[in-house]
Short mmCIF file of C-alpha atoms in Angstrom, two decimals:
data_model
loop_
_atom_site.label_atom_id
_atom_site.label_comp_id
_atom_site.label_asym_id
_atom_site.label_seq_id
_atom_site.Cartn_x
_atom_site.Cartn_y
_atom_site.Cartn_z
CA UNK A 1 135.20 93.80 37.87
CA UNK A 2 136.76 97.25 38.40
CA UNK A 3 133.58 98.38 40.12
CA UNK A 4 133.59 95.45 42.53
CA UNK A 5 136.15 96.76 44.99
CA UNK A 6 134.53 100.25 45.34
CA UNK A 7 131.11 98.58 45.93
CA UNK A 8 132.50 96.43 48.62
CA UNK A 9 134.19 99.32 50.23
CA UNK A 10 131.04 101.32 49.94
CA UNK A 11 129.03 98.60 51.55
CA UNK A 12 131.53 98.33 54.36
CA UNK A 13 131.51 102.01 54.97
CA UNK A 14 127.67 102.08 54.91
CA UNK A 15 127.61 99.20 57.27
CA UNK A 16 129.98 100.93 59.66
CA UNK A 17 127.97 104.15 59.49
CA UNK A 18 124.79 102.14 60.22
CA UNK A 19 126.41 100.32 63.15
CA UNK A 20 127.69 103.60 64.63
CA UNK A 21 124.32 105.22 64.14
CA UNK A 22 122.47 102.46 65.84
CA UNK A 23 124.90 102.38 68.67
CA UNK A 24 124.65 106.11 69.20
CA UNK A 25 120.79 105.84 69.14
CA UNK A 26 120.89 103.05 71.61
CA UNK A 27 123.29 105.02 73.86
CA UNK A 28 120.99 108.08 73.63
CA UNK A 29 118.05 105.97 74.59
CA UNK A 30 119.91 104.31 77.47
CA UNK A 31 121.22 107.61 78.68
CA UNK A 32 117.86 108.86 79.91
CA UNK A 33 116.91 107.14 83.16
CA UNK A 34 115.06 107.73 86.34
CA UNK A 35 115.89 106.37 89.76
CA UNK A 36 112.77 105.22 91.71
CA UNK A 37 112.51 104.23 95.28
CA UNK A 38 109.55 102.08 96.26
CA UNK A 39 108.62 99.36 98.70
CA UNK A 40 106.87 96.90 96.25
CA UNK A 41 108.99 93.76 96.77
CA UNK A 42 106.55 90.81 96.97
CA UNK A 43 106.18 88.51 93.95
CA UNK A 44 102.81 90.06 92.97
CA UNK A 45 103.98 93.48 93.65
CA UNK A 46 107.17 93.03 91.65
CA UNK A 47 105.18 91.77 88.66
CA UNK A 48 102.82 94.69 88.97
CA UNK A 49 105.43 97.38 88.98
CA UNK A 50 107.04 95.62 85.97
CA UNK A 51 104.11 96.99 83.92
CA UNK A 52 105.03 100.54 84.67
CA UNK A 53 108.61 99.74 83.80
CA UNK A 54 107.64 98.27 80.40
CA UNK A 55 105.53 101.31 79.62
CA UNK A 56 108.37 103.69 80.45
CA UNK A 57 110.88 101.54 78.50
CA UNK A 58 108.74 101.89 75.54
CA UNK A 59 109.28 105.62 75.67
CA UNK A 60 113.04 105.17 75.72
CA UNK A 61 113.57 105.77 79.42
CA UNK A 62 115.01 103.28 81.83
CA UNK A 63 113.54 102.68 85.21
CA UNK A 64 116.44 102.35 87.74
CA UNK A 65 114.97 100.30 90.51
CA UNK A 66 115.58 100.85 94.07
CA UNK A 67 113.14 98.47 95.91
CA UNK A 68 113.24 98.49 99.68
CA UNK A 69 111.63 95.81 101.70
CA UNK A 70 109.09 97.35 104.02
CA UNK A 71 107.29 100.72 103.81
CA UNK A 72 108.97 102.02 107.09
CA UNK A 73 112.46 101.15 105.79
CA UNK A 74 111.78 102.90 102.46
CA UNK A 75 110.43 105.99 104.27
CA UNK A 76 113.68 106.09 106.38
CA UNK A 77 115.85 105.77 103.38
CA UNK A 78 113.91 108.49 101.43
CA UNK A 79 114.09 110.78 104.42
CA UNK A 80 117.73 110.22 104.59
CA UNK A 81 118.29 110.84 100.90
CA UNK A 82 116.25 113.98 100.84
CA UNK A 83 117.98 115.37 104.16
CA UNK A 84 121.48 114.78 102.47
CA UNK A 85 120.41 116.54 99.40
CA UNK A 86 120.53 113.51 97.08
CA UNK A 87 116.84 112.54 96.62
CA UNK A 88 115.86 110.02 94.02
CA UNK A 89 114.10 111.26 90.81
CA UNK A 90 110.87 109.60 92.04
CA UNK A 91 109.68 108.09 95.26
CA UNK A 92 106.61 105.98 96.10
CA UNK A 93 104.61 107.71 98.88
CA UNK A 94 101.17 107.53 100.55
CA UNK A 95 101.14 108.77 104.21
CA UNK A 96 104.01 111.39 104.05
CA UNK A 97 102.89 113.63 101.25
CA UNK A 98 102.26 116.46 103.65
CA UNK A 99 105.87 116.53 104.98
CA UNK A 100 107.45 116.70 101.59
CA UNK A 101 104.83 118.99 100.10
CA UNK A 102 105.86 121.76 102.75
CA UNK A 103 108.92 122.30 100.59
CA UNK A 104 107.40 122.65 97.04
CA UNK A 105 110.72 124.16 95.68
CA UNK A 106 112.20 120.67 96.03
CA UNK A 107 109.61 119.02 93.89
CA UNK A 108 109.31 118.85 90.08
CA UNK A 109 106.58 121.14 88.52
CA UNK A 110 103.90 118.93 87.10
CA UNK A 111 101.38 121.60 86.25
CA UNK A 112 101.83 121.59 82.49
CA UNK A 113 101.69 117.92 82.34
CA UNK A 114 98.60 117.70 84.46
CA UNK A 115 96.85 120.41 82.42
CA UNK A 116 97.64 118.68 79.14
CA UNK A 117 96.51 115.27 80.52
CA UNK A 118 93.34 116.69 82.12
CA UNK A 119 94.10 115.24 85.53
CA UNK A 120 91.50 117.42 87.13
CA UNK A 121 88.87 115.81 84.79
CA UNK A 122 89.83 112.15 85.47
CA UNK A 123 90.54 112.27 89.22
CA UNK A 124 87.88 112.64 91.81
CA UNK A 125 88.03 115.66 94.18
CA UNK A 126 89.22 113.72 97.30
CA UNK A 127 92.05 112.28 95.32
CA UNK A 128 92.97 115.70 94.01
CA UNK A 129 92.94 117.01 97.54
CA UNK A 130 95.46 114.28 98.44
CA UNK A 131 97.67 114.65 95.23
CA UNK A 132 97.64 118.53 95.71
CA UNK A 133 97.69 118.47 99.46
CA UNK A 134 95.04 121.12 99.56
CA UNK A 135 96.83 123.47 97.25
CA UNK A 136 96.55 124.36 93.54
CA UNK A 137 99.54 122.33 92.23
CA UNK A 138 99.97 118.47 92.05
CA UNK A 139 102.70 117.47 94.44
CA UNK A 140 102.13 113.72 93.89
CA UNK A 141 101.00 111.50 90.97
CA UNK A 142 98.40 108.81 92.33
CA UNK A 143 98.46 105.44 90.54
CA UNK A 144 95.91 103.23 92.19
CA UNK A 145 93.15 102.85 94.72
CA UNK A 146 92.87 100.29 97.53
CA UNK A 147 89.49 100.10 99.31
CA UNK A 148 89.85 100.01 103.08
CA UNK A 149 86.27 99.56 104.30
CA UNK A 150 85.81 95.93 103.30
CA UNK A 151 84.38 93.05 105.38
CA UNK A 152 85.53 89.69 104.19
CA UNK A 153 83.09 86.91 105.06
CA UNK A 154 83.33 83.15 104.79
CA UNK A 155 80.41 81.85 102.79
CA UNK A 156 81.14 78.40 104.52
CA UNK A 157 80.62 79.90 107.92
CA UNK A 158 77.47 81.79 106.72
CA UNK A 159 75.85 78.67 105.48
CA UNK A 160 76.51 77.01 108.88
CA UNK A 161 74.69 79.84 110.52
CA UNK A 162 71.72 79.64 108.06
CA UNK A 163 72.55 82.81 106.27
CA UNK A 164 73.68 83.90 102.83
CA UNK A 165 73.82 87.72 102.81
CA UNK A 166 76.35 90.03 104.30
CA UNK A 167 75.22 92.05 107.27
CA UNK A 168 74.42 95.74 106.31
CA UNK A 169 74.35 97.09 109.86
CA UNK A 170 76.37 96.33 112.96
CA UNK A 171 73.28 94.99 114.80
CA UNK A 172 72.93 92.47 111.84
CA UNK A 173 76.58 91.51 112.36
CA UNK A 174 76.36 91.06 116.02
CA UNK A 175 73.28 88.85 115.65
CA UNK A 176 75.27 86.71 113.28
CA UNK A 177 78.30 86.85 115.62
CA UNK A 178 76.24 85.45 118.47
CA UNK A 179 75.28 82.49 116.28
CA UNK A 180 78.83 82.04 115.17
CA UNK A 181 79.91 81.98 118.74
CA UNK A 182 77.38 79.33 119.61
CA UNK A 183 78.53 77.22 116.72
CA UNK A 184 82.17 77.28 117.72
CA UNK A 185 83.16 79.77 114.90
CA UNK A 186 85.27 82.81 115.72
CA UNK A 187 82.96 85.83 114.84
CA UNK A 188 85.68 88.38 114.01
CA UNK A 189 89.29 87.55 113.12
CA UNK A 190 91.53 90.34 114.31
CA UNK A 191 95.34 90.97 114.19
CA UNK A 192 97.92 93.01 115.86
CA UNK A 193 97.14 96.37 117.45
CA UNK A 194 97.69 98.58 114.33
CA UNK A 195 94.79 96.82 112.73
CA UNK A 196 92.40 97.67 115.71
CA UNK A 197 92.97 101.30 114.81
CA UNK A 198 92.40 100.51 111.11
CA UNK A 199 88.97 98.88 111.94
CA UNK A 200 88.04 101.84 114.13
CA UNK A 201 88.54 104.21 111.14
CA UNK A 202 86.22 102.05 109.01
CA UNK A 203 83.55 101.75 111.77
CA UNK A 204 83.68 105.56 112.26
CA UNK A 205 83.13 106.21 108.61
CA UNK A 206 79.71 104.51 108.94
CA UNK A 207 78.84 106.06 112.35
CA UNK A 208 79.89 109.70 111.41
CA UNK A 209 78.93 109.44 107.69
CA UNK A 210 81.16 110.77 104.93
CA UNK A 211 81.01 114.58 105.35
CA UNK A 212 81.30 114.49 109.07
CA UNK A 213 83.99 111.77 108.82
CA UNK A 214 86.11 114.12 106.54
CA UNK A 215 85.63 117.13 108.83
CA UNK A 216 86.46 115.16 111.87
CA UNK A 217 89.72 113.41 110.68
CA UNK A 218 90.88 115.84 107.95
CA UNK A 219 89.95 119.18 109.64
CA UNK A 220 90.05 117.92 113.34
CA UNK A 221 86.65 119.42 114.05
CA UNK A 222 86.46 119.47 117.72
CA UNK A 223 82.69 118.97 118.10
CA UNK A 224 82.58 116.04 115.67
CA UNK A 225 85.61 114.35 117.23
CA UNK A 226 83.92 114.19 120.65
CA UNK A 227 80.37 114.07 119.31
CA UNK A 228 77.66 111.33 119.08
CA UNK A 229 79.03 109.78 115.91
CA UNK A 230 82.48 109.24 117.40
CA UNK A 231 80.94 108.00 120.72
CA UNK A 232 78.84 105.39 118.59
CA UNK A 233 82.09 104.34 116.87
CA UNK A 234 83.60 103.52 120.19
CA UNK A 235 80.43 101.71 121.30
CA UNK A 236 80.68 99.48 118.33
CA UNK A 237 84.21 98.77 118.99
CA UNK A 238 83.54 97.94 122.54
CA UNK A 239 80.89 95.39 121.53
CA UNK A 240 83.07 93.99 118.68
CA UNK A 241 85.82 93.39 121.29
CA UNK A 242 83.66 90.57 122.86
CA UNK A 243 83.75 88.67 119.61
CA UNK A 244 87.55 88.65 119.19
CA UNK A 245 89.84 85.81 120.55
CA UNK A 246 92.58 86.55 123.04
CA UNK A 247 95.33 85.68 120.60
CA UNK A 248 94.40 88.44 118.15
CA UNK A 249 97.16 90.87 119.25
CA UNK A 250 99.92 88.37 118.33
CA UNK A 251 98.42 87.69 114.88
CA UNK A 252 99.49 89.12 111.60
CA UNK A 253 96.69 90.40 109.39
CA UNK A 254 97.17 87.72 106.64
CA UNK A 255 97.04 85.00 109.41
CA UNK A 256 93.65 86.36 110.34
CA UNK A 257 92.63 86.31 106.70
CA UNK A 258 93.55 82.59 106.54
CA UNK A 259 91.07 82.01 109.36
CA UNK A 260 88.27 83.31 107.17
CA UNK A 261 89.56 81.39 104.19
CA UNK A 262 89.58 78.14 106.18
CA UNK A 263 86.05 78.80 107.63
CA UNK A 264 87.42 79.11 111.12
CA UNK A 265 86.35 82.62 111.43
CA UNK A 266 83.15 84.43 110.12
CA UNK A 267 84.68 87.71 109.02
CA UNK A 268 87.50 90.11 109.05
CA UNK A 269 87.65 93.90 108.43
CA UNK A 270 90.66 94.51 106.03
CA UNK A 271 91.44 96.44 102.96
CA UNK A 272 91.12 94.92 99.62
CA UNK A 273 94.71 93.74 99.59
CA UNK A 274 93.55 90.79 101.47
CA UNK A 275 91.99 89.52 98.21
CA UNK A 276 95.36 88.26 97.21
CA UNK A 277 95.35 85.74 100.10
CA UNK A 278 91.95 84.36 98.81
CA UNK A 279 93.17 84.17 95.28
CA UNK A 280 96.33 82.26 96.26
CA UNK A 281 94.18 79.89 98.09
CA UNK A 282 92.06 79.26 94.91
CA UNK A 283 88.93 80.86 96.39
CA UNK A 284 86.44 82.78 94.24
CA UNK A 285 84.38 85.93 95.23
CA UNK A 286 80.71 85.25 95.61
CA UNK A 287 81.42 81.49 95.88
CA UNK A 288 83.82 80.97 98.68
CA UNK A 289 83.77 84.40 100.16
CA UNK A 290 82.01 87.78 100.12
CA UNK A 291 83.77 91.13 99.80
CA UNK A 292 81.12 93.33 101.35
CA UNK A 293 81.48 96.93 102.67
CA UNK A 294 81.83 97.37 106.48
CA UNK A 295 78.40 97.34 108.19
CA UNK A 296 77.12 100.94 108.14
CA UNK A 297 79.11 101.95 105.08
CA UNK A 298 76.41 101.46 102.50
CA UNK A 299 78.13 101.88 99.15
CA UNK A 300 80.57 104.44 100.48
CA UNK A 301 84.18 104.08 99.70
CA UNK A 302 87.16 104.70 102.09
CA UNK A 303 90.41 104.49 100.13
CA UNK A 304 94.13 104.79 100.20
CA UNK A 305 96.16 105.47 97.15
CA UNK A 306 99.85 104.74 96.35
CA UNK A 307 101.46 107.76 94.65
CA UNK A 308 104.80 108.93 93.63
CA UNK A 309 106.53 112.27 94.30
CA UNK A 310 109.20 113.62 91.92
CA UNK A 311 112.18 115.51 93.30
CA UNK A 312 114.12 118.16 91.41
CA UNK A 313 117.83 118.00 90.74
CA UNK A 314 118.12 121.63 89.69
CA UNK A 315 115.51 121.14 86.97
CA UNK A 316 112.92 118.49 86.01
CA UNK A 317 114.34 115.96 83.64
CA UNK A 318 112.54 114.69 80.52
CA UNK A 319 112.66 111.26 81.99
CA UNK A 320 110.75 112.31 85.17
CA UNK A 321 108.07 113.91 83.09
CA UNK A 322 107.87 110.77 80.89
CA UNK A 323 107.53 108.67 84.07
CA UNK A 324 104.76 110.88 85.54
CA UNK A 325 102.91 110.63 82.22
CA UNK A 326 103.18 106.82 82.44
CA UNK A 327 102.04 106.55 86.00
CA UNK A 328 98.95 108.58 84.99
CA UNK A 329 98.34 106.50 81.77
CA UNK A 330 94.95 104.65 82.17
CA UNK A 331 96.15 101.63 80.27
CA UNK A 332 99.26 101.39 82.43
CA UNK A 333 97.21 101.70 85.62
CA UNK A 334 94.86 98.90 84.46
CA UNK A 335 97.82 96.56 83.72
CA UNK A 336 99.32 97.54 87.08
CA UNK A 337 96.14 97.05 89.11
CA UNK A 338 95.25 93.79 87.64
CA UNK A 339 98.45 92.35 89.17
CA UNK A 340 98.49 94.48 92.42
CA UNK A 341 94.92 93.74 93.47
CA UNK A 342 93.98 97.46 93.47
CA UNK A 343 91.93 99.39 91.00
CA UNK A 344 92.88 102.49 88.70
CA UNK A 345 92.70 105.93 90.28
CA UNK A 346 91.46 107.41 87.03
CA UNK A 347 87.64 107.42 86.69
CA UNK A 348 87.74 106.69 82.99
CA UNK A 349 89.47 103.23 83.06
CA UNK A 350 88.27 99.98 81.50
CA UNK A 351 87.80 97.48 84.31
CA UNK A 352 86.09 94.82 82.47
CA UNK A 353 88.94 92.41 83.00
CA UNK A 354 88.76 92.78 86.87
CA UNK A 355 87.05 90.43 89.10
CA UNK A 356 83.56 91.09 90.81
CA UNK A 357 85.13 92.53 93.93
CA UNK A 358 87.36 95.01 92.08
CA UNK A 359 84.56 96.07 89.75
CA UNK A 360 82.31 96.83 92.62
CA UNK A 361 84.98 98.65 94.38
CA UNK A 362 85.72 100.67 91.16
CA UNK A 363 82.01 101.41 90.67
CA UNK A 364 81.63 102.70 94.18
CA UNK A 365 84.83 104.71 93.82
CA UNK A 366 83.63 106.45 90.61
CA UNK A 367 80.23 107.07 92.04
CA UNK A 368 81.54 108.21 95.47
CA UNK A 369 83.58 110.82 93.64
CA UNK A 370 80.43 112.39 92.32
CA UNK A 371 77.91 111.94 95.18
CA UNK A 372 80.29 112.70 98.06
CA UNK A 373 80.59 109.34 99.60
CA UNK A 374 84.26 108.93 98.73
CA UNK A 375 86.75 109.53 101.54
CA UNK A 376 90.52 109.13 101.80
CA UNK A 377 91.89 107.29 104.80
CA UNK A 378 92.92 109.90 107.43
CA UNK A 379 96.59 108.89 107.33
CA UNK A 380 96.88 110.19 103.70
CA UNK A 381 95.98 113.79 104.83
CA UNK A 382 96.93 114.07 108.42
CA UNK A 383 100.31 114.47 110.22
CA UNK A 384 101.94 111.27 111.43
CA UNK A 385 101.91 112.74 115.03
CA UNK A 386 98.12 113.35 115.05
CA UNK A 387 97.42 109.87 113.53
CA UNK A 388 99.68 108.22 116.15
CA UNK A 389 97.99 110.19 118.93
CA UNK A 390 94.57 109.00 117.75
CA UNK A 391 95.76 105.44 117.47
CA UNK A 392 96.99 105.56 121.08
CA UNK A 393 93.46 106.69 122.14
CA UNK A 394 91.90 103.79 120.33
CA UNK A 395 94.14 101.21 121.60
CA UNK A 396 93.81 102.40 125.15
CA UNK A 397 90.05 102.10 124.84
CA UNK A 398 90.30 98.68 123.23
CA UNK A 399 92.36 97.31 126.12
CA UNK A 400 90.82 99.07 129.04
CA UNK A 401 87.07 98.52 129.62
CA UNK A 402 87.10 101.26 132.35
CA UNK A 403 87.36 103.91 129.56
CA UNK A 404 83.83 104.93 128.49
CA UNK A 405 83.00 105.64 124.91
CA UNK A 406 82.49 109.30 125.66
CA UNK A 407 85.79 109.57 127.48
CA UNK A 408 87.50 108.14 124.55
CA UNK A 409 85.81 110.50 122.15
CA UNK A 410 86.83 113.40 124.39
CA UNK A 411 90.40 112.10 124.20
CA UNK A 412 90.29 112.04 120.41
CA UNK A 413 89.43 115.73 120.52
CA UNK A 414 92.25 116.42 122.99
CA UNK A 415 94.73 114.53 121.01
CA UNK A 416 93.98 116.62 117.91
CA UNK A 417 94.57 119.90 119.87
CA UNK A 418 97.84 118.61 121.30
CA UNK A 419 99.29 117.40 118.05
#
C-alpha cells in the first residue's frame, strides 16, 4: 500500500511527460511548411495535386495551398508577389521560366538535390534544357508531361466513312475529310483563336521535322522560319481551314472535343488533356476514339511540362528541398499523373497502370528523348512577346486568304527579329 501513491504519481508524471513530448514533436512537425501557388483547381486537378500533398505530409512538411483559378490569374499573382519581395516558397510554372530564371539569385539552389537524385540521368535532354533554361543549374522542377501533337478521332465517324485507321499524312486526312463533308460530318472541330495557333505548332513539327522545328522556334533561325518547311505548314493550315465550320472561333476547346465524342465531328487536334472529356463521357480508347499523333508527326512527341520554381527567402528552407524531392519522386509522379491525365516526366517510371493512350505517349516520350524526336512546345522556351508575335501572324493568315503561305513565313521570320 505505501508504494501505491508514488506509483500513481510516477505514472501521472510519465504520462504528462509523454503528452508534452508528443505535443512538442507534433508542433515541430507542423512548424515546417511551404506555401505553394498553383492553378490546379478543377476536381480532377485537385485530386491529383492531393497526391503530392500526401507525399510531402509523410515527410513531416505541410503544403500550404494557394490555388488560383486560371493560369493567367496565377501568373499575375505570382508576378505581383515576386515584385513586392514576398514570393511564395514554390510556384507552378510552365511558360514563364525564362523570365524568373533571369534572376537566379532569387531562386533556391537545387544543385545538390539534383546531383544526389541523378536528375540528369532520368530526364531527357529537351526537358533538362527547359528545367535549366539552357544553363548548368536547375531553375525549375518538372513534374509531368502532356503530349500536344494528338489528333482525336471518332471511331463512329470513321466507320461511317468506311475507314478504321488514323491518317498518317495530311493528304490521307484531307481525303477522309472530303468523305466526311459529303456524309454531313464536320471534318475538323476547331475552337477559339488561341487553338488555331496551337494546331499550327503541331502541323509545323511535322512539316519541319524535329531538329529544324527546334532550331526555328527555339533559336529563331531565320532561314528555317521563312523556309519551305514553314511554308508547307501554312499550306496545310490553309487547306485545313476549308474543313472547319464558321462557329469555330466562338467555341471552347472542350466543346470541340464534345463534337468528336458525339460523332458530330471526325477529328480534333488537341493536347492529351482532352482525354479527360472522353473519360468523363464513358468512352474508351481504341473502341470509341483514337488518340493518334497529328498527321506527319510519326512517333514524334511534342510536349509541355508543368514545373515548379522555388524562391529563396534569404536561404533555402528544409521544407522547400523536401518538396522538390517529392515532386521528382517517380512514385509520386505516377500517382499524380494517373489523376491528372498526363504522364511522368521521368524516364524510369512504371506506367503499367495507365491506359493505352498514356502508355503510348510515355513510350514515344522516352524513345524521343533518345532518338531526337522529342520537342518541347515553343512557349516553354521562348519569350512571351515572341510567342505572341508569331500567334498574330498565324491568326492573320488563318483569317485572310489574301496572305500567301510564303508571305506568312516571311512574317514569322520578321516577327522573330522584332521581338
